[in-house]
Short mmCIF file of C-alpha atoms in Angstrom, two decimals:
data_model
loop_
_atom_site.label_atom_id
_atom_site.label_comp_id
_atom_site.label_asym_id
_atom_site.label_seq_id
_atom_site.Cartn_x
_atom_site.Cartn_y
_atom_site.Cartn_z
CA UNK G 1 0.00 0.00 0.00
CA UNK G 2 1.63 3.45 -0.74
CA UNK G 3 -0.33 6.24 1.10
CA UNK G 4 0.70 9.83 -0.26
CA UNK G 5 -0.75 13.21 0.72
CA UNK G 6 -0.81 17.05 -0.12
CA UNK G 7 -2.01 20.24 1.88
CA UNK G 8 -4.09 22.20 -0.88
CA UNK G 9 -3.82 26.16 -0.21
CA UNK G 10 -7.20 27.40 0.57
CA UNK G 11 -6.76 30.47 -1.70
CA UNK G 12 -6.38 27.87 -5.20
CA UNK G 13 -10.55 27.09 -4.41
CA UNK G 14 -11.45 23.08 -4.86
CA UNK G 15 -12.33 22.97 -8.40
CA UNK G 16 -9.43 21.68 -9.81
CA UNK G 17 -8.66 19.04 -7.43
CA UNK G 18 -12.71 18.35 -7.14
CA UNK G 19 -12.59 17.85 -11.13
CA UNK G 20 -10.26 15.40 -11.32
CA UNK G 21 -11.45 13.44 -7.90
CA UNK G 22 -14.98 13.70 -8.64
CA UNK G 23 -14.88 13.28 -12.97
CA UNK G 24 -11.45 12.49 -13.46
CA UNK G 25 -12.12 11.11 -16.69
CA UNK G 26 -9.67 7.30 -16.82
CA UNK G 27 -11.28 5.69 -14.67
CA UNK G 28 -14.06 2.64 -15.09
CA UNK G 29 -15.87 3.90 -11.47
CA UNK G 30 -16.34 6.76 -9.36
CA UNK G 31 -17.92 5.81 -6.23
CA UNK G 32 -18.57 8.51 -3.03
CA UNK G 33 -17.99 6.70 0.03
CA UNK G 34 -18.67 9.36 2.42
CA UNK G 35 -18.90 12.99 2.28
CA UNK G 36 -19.63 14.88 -1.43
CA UNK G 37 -17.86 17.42 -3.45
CA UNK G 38 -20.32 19.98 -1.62
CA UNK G 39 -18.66 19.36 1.48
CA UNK G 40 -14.91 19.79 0.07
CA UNK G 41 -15.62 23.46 -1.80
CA UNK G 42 -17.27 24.61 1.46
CA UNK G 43 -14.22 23.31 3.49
CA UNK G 44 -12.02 25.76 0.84
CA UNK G 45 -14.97 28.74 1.24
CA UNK G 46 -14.65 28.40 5.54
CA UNK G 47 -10.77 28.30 5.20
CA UNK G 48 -10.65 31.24 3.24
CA UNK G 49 -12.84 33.08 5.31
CA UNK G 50 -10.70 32.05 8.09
CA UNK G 51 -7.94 33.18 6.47
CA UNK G 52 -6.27 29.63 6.51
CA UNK G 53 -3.57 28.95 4.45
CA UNK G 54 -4.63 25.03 4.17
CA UNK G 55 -7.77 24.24 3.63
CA UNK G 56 -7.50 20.17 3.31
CA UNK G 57 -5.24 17.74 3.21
CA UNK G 58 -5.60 15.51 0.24
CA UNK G 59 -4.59 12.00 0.95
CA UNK G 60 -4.51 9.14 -1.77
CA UNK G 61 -4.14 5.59 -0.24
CA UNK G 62 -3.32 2.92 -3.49
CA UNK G 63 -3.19 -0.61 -2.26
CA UNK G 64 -1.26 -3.13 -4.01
CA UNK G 65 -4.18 -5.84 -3.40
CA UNK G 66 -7.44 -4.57 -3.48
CA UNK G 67 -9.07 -3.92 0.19
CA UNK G 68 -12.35 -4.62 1.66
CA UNK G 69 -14.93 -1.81 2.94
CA UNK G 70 -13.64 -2.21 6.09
CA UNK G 71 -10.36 -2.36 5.50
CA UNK G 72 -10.37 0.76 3.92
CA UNK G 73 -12.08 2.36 6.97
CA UNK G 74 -9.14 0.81 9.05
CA UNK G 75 -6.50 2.44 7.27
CA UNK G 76 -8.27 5.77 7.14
CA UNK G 77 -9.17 5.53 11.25
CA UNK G 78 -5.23 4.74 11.34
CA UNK G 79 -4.58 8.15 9.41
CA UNK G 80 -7.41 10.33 11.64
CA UNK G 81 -5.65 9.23 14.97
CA UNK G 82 -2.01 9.16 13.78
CA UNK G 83 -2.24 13.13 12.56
CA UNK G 84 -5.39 14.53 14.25
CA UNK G 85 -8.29 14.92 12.03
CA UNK G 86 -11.93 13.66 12.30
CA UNK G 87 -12.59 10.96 10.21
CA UNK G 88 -16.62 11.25 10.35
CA UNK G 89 -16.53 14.35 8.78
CA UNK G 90 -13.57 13.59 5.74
CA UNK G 91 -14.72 12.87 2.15
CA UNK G 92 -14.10 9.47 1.19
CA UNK G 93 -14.11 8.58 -2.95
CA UNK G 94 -13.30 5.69 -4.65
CA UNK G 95 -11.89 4.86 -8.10
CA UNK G 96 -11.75 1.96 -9.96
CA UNK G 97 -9.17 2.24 -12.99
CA UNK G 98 -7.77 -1.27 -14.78
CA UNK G 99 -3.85 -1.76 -14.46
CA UNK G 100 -2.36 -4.20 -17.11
CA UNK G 101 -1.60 -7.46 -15.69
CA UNK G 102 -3.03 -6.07 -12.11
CA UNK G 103 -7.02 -7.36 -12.17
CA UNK G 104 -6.57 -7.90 -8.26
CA UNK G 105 -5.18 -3.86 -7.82
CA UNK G 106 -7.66 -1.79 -9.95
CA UNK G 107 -9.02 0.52 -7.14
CA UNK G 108 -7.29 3.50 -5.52
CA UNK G 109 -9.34 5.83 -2.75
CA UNK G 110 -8.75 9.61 -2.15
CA UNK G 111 -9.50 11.40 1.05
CA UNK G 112 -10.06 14.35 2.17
CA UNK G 113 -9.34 15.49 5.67
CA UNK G 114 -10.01 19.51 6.93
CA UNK G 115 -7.11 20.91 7.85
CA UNK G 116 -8.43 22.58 10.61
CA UNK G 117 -10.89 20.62 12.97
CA UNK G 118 -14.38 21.39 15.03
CA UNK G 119 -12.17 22.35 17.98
CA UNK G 120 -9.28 25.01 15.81
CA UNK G 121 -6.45 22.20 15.55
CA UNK G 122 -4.65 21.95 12.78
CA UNK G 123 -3.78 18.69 11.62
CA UNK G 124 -0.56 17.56 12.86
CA UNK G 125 1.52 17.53 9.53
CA UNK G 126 5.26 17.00 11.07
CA UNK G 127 6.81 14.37 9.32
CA UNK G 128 4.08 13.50 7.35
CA UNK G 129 5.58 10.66 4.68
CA UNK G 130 7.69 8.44 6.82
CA UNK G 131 4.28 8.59 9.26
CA UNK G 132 2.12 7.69 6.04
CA UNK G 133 4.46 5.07 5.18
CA UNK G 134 4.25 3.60 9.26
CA UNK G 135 0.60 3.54 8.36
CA UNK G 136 1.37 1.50 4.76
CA UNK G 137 3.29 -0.95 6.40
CA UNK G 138 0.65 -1.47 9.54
CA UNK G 139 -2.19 -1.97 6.94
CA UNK G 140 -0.36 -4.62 4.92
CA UNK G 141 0.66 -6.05 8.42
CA UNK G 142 -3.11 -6.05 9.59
CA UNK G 143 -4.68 -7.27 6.16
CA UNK G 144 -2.32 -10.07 5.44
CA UNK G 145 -0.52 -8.04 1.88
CA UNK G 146 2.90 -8.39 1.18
CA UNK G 147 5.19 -5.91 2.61
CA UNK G 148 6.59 -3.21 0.03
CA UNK G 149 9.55 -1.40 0.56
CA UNK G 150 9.32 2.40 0.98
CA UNK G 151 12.21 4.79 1.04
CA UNK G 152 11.67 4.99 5.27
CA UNK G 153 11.18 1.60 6.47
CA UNK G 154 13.96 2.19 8.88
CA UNK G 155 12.26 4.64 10.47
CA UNK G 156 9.22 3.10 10.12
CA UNK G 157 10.59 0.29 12.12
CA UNK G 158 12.23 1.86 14.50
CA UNK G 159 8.86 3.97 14.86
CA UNK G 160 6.66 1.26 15.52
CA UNK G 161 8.93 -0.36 18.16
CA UNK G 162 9.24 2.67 20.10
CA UNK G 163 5.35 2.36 20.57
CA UNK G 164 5.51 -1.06 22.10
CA UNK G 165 4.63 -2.55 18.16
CA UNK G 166 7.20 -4.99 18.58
CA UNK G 167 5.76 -8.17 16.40
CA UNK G 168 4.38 -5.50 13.67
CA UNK G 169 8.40 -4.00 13.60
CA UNK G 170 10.01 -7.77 13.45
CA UNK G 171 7.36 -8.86 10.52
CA UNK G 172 8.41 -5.49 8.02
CA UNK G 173 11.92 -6.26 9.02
CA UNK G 174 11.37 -9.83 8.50
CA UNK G 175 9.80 -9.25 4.98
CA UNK G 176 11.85 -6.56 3.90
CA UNK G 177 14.86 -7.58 1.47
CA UNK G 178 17.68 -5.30 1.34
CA UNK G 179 16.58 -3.19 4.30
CA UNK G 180 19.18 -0.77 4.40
CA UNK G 181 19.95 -0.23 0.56
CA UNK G 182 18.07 3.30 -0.82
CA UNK G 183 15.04 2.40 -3.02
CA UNK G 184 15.44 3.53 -6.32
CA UNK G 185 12.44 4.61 -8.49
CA UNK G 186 12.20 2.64 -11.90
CA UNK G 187 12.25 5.89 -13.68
CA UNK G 188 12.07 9.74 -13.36
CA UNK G 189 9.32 11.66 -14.25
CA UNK G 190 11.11 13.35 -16.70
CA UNK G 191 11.98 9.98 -18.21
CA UNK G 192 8.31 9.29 -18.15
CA UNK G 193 7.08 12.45 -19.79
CA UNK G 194 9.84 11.76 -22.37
CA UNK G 195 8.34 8.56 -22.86
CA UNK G 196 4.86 9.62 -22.99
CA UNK G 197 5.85 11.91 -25.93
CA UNK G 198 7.08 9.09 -28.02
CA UNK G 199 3.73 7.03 -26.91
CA UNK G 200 5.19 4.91 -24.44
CA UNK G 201 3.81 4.81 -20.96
CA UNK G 202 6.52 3.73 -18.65
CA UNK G 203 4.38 2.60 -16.23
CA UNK G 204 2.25 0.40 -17.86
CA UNK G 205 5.64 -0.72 -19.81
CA UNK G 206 7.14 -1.72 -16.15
CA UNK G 207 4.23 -3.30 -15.28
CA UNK G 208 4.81 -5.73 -18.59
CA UNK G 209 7.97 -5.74 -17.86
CA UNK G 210 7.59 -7.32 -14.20
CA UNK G 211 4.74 -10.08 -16.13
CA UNK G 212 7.69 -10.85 -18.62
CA UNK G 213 10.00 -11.66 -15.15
CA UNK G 214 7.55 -13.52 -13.48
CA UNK G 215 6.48 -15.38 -16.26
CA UNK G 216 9.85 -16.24 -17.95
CA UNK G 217 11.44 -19.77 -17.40
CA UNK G 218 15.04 -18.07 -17.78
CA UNK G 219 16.88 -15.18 -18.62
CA UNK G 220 17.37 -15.76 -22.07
CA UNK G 221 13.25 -16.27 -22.42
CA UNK G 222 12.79 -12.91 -20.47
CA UNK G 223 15.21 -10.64 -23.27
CA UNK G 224 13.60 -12.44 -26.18
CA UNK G 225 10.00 -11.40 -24.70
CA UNK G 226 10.74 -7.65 -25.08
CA UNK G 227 10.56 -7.75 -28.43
CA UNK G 228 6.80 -8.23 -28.53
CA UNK G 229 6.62 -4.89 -26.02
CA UNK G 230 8.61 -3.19 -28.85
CA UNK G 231 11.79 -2.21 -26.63
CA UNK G 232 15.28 -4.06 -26.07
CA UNK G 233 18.20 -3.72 -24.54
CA UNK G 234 21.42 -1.79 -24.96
CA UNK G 235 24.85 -1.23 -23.47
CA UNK G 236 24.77 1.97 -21.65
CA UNK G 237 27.43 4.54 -21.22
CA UNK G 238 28.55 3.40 -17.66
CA UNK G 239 30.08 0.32 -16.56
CA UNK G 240 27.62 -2.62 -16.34
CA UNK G 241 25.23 -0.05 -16.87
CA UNK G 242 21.95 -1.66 -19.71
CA UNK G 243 19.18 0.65 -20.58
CA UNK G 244 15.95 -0.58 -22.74
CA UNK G 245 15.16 1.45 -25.83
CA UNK G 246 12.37 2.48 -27.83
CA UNK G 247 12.61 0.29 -31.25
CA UNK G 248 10.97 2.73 -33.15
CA UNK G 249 13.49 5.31 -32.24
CA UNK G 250 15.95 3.83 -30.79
CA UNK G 251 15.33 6.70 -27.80
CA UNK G 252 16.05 6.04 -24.55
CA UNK G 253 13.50 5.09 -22.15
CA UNK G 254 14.71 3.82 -18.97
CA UNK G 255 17.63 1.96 -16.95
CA UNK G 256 17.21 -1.85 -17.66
CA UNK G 257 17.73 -3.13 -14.40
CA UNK G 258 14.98 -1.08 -12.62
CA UNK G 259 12.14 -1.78 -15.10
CA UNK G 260 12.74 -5.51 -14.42
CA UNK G 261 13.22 -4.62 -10.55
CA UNK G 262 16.92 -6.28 -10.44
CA UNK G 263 19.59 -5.14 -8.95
CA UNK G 264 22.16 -3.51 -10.93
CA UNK G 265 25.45 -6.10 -10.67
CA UNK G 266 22.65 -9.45 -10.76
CA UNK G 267 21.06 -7.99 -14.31
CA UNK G 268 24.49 -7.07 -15.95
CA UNK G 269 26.09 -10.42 -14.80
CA UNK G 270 23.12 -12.34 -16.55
CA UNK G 271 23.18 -10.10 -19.22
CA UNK G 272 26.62 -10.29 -19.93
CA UNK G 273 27.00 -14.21 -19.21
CA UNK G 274 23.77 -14.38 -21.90
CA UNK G 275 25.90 -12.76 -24.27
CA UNK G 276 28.94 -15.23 -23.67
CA UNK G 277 26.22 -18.41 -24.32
CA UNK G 278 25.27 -18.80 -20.69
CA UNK G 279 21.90 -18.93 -19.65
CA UNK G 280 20.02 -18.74 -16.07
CA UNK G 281 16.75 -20.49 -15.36
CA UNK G 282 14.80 -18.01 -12.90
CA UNK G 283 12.98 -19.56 -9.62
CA UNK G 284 10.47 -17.56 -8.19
CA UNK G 285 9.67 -16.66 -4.62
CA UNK G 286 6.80 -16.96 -2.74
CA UNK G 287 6.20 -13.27 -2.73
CA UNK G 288 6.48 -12.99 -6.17
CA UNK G 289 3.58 -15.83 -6.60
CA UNK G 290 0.92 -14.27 -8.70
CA UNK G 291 -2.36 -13.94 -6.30
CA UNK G 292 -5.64 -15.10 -7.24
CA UNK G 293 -8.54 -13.44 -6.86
CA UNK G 294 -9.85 -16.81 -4.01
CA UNK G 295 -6.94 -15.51 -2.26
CA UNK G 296 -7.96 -12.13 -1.26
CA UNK G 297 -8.86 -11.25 2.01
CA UNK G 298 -12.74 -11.39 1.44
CA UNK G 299 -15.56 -9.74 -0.31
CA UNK G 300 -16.54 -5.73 0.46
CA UNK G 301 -18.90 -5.85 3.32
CA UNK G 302 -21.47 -3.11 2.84
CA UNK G 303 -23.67 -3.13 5.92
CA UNK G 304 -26.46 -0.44 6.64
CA UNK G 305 -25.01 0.86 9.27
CA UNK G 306 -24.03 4.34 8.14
CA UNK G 307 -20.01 5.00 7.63
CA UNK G 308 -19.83 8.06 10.32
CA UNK G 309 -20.64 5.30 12.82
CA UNK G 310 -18.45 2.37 11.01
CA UNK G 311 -15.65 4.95 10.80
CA UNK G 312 -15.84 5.39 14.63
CA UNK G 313 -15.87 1.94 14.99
CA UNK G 314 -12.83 0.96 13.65
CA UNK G 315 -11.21 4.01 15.41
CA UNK G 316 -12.21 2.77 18.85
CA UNK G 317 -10.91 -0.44 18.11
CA UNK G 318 -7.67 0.98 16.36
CA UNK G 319 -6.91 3.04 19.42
CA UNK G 320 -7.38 0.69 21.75
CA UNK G 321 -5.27 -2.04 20.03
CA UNK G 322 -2.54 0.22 19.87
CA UNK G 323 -3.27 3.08 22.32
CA UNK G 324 -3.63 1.57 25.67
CA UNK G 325 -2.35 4.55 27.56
CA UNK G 326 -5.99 6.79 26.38
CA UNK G 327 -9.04 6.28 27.98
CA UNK G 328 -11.95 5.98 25.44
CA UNK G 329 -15.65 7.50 26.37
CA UNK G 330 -17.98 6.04 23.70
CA UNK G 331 -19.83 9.63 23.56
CA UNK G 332 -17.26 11.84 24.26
CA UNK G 333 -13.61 12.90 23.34
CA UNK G 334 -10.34 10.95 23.57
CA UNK G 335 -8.94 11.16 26.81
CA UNK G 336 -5.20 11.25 27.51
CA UNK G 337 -3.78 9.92 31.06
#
């Protein structure tokens, strides 16, 4: 799961943001969870009266897996109590957009949170990513997903044991390969708006990429495959450096080893032991598996109970699962000891 988020500046209005959120036009769905675009553009009209400089934060949580209903709500309860915002009162919207060779990922959810609260907080926006990414790593924890690698997991960890999260700490650590090496995007995105110009999408090229990996009984099957995405591979200027290239063109479009997710030294020395007549049969890990859809973690549960109250449901139970130092009143405020 990759949470992300940005304060919008009361002054800018909603309607460009509410455009895309509400009629973004790419996707197969738009579905309003909670809230309406109503309640965003008057959140912008009371923060500019205010004076405000924020008026919401905009978060977008994209699961690798597709979530249930109330998984969702867990992960946005987690958000509300981990920077300070009232999750009965955000906007909750839901789109559904198909990703190549991804049926079991095709829905992403954007949130919006007021930046200022009933009571005059603000919400608390210090160190907001590696605290969204402590949030990533709890869901897929909590919800059974494989464990991605974002570019704070050692603060994340280190995070989560400091709060007594011990067994959720060990498990990312556990499932994390190459823990302390930088993560590396696959490409820029000036690399991708160069691709986009010569009508290449880079990230629906990675994606096809990754299939050709998994898929592949060895090395040599996985080069000849790129033919049929219309790319291959060439020497690069650096040492042990490949890039893929545009056939058409013959334009660069992105380092070889990232776009296959390798690491640098293991793709050249397959490469370059290919080229000699070597070849290298691949063996896949578990977590590389493809999942089927009777593997997911259950249907969406849509019950009539209304989402305000499912919303404070999950918080409760959020906070007291990892809270135990606050006091909950079920009709009041959150009481610190």
């Amino acid at each position: 799961m990759i949470i992300s988020s940005e304060p919008l500046i009361a002054s800018r209005g909603g309607g460009e943001t509410c455009d895309h959120v509400f009629r973004g036009s790419g996707n197969e769905s738009i579905d309003v969870i909670q809230g309406s675009e109503f309640d965003v553009m008057q959140t912008f009209d009371e923060a500019r009266d205010n004076h405000d400089k924020y008026a919401v934060c905009h978060f977008k949580i994209n699961p690798k897996r597709n979530i249930t209903h109330e998984q969702m709500l867990q992960s946005v309860s987690m958000l509300a109590v981990e920077f300070g915002f009232e999750p009965d009162t955000c906007t909750i919207v839901r789109h559904r957009k198909v990703k190549a060779g991804e049926p079991d990922a095709d829905e992403h959810y954007h949130l919006y949170a007021s930046w200022r609260n009933s009571n005059g907080k603000c919400l608390d926006s210090s160190y907001m990513r590696v605290r969204q990414e402590k949030i990533s790593r709890t869901s897929e924890f909590l919800f059974g997903h494989d464990i991605v690698k974002g570019r704070h997991q050692v603060a994340v960890i280190r995070q989560l044991r400091d709060e007594g999260k011990a067994d959720i700490a060990d498990h990312i650590e556990a499932h994390t390969p190459d823990l302390y090496e930088p993560v590396q995007s696959a490409f820029t995105a000036i690399q991708h708006q160069s691709a986009l110009r010569q009508g290449v999408n880079l990230g629906k090229l990675r994606r096809s990429i990754r299939d050709l990996r998994i898929t592949s009984e060895s090395f040599s099957k996985m080069v000849e495959g790129l033919s049929s995405l219309g790319v291959s591979i060439q020497k690069g200027e650096k040492a042990n450096t490949y890039i893929i290239v545009n056939n058409k063109n013959n334009k660069f479009l992105g380092s070889a080893n990232r776009l296959f997710e390798m690491k640098k030294g293991e793709f050249a020395n397959q490469y370059e032991a290919l080229q000699q007549g070597k070849d290298t049969s691949f063996a896949l890990s578990e977590d590389e598996r493809p999942v089927k859809a009777s593997e997911m973690s259950g249907d969406e549960d849509f019950s009539p109970v209304t989402p305000a109250i499912r919303l404070r449901q999950c918080r409760l139970w959020l906070i007291r699962a990892f809270h135990p130092e606050v006091e909950l009143l079920t009709s009041g405020p959150i009481i610190l000891r």
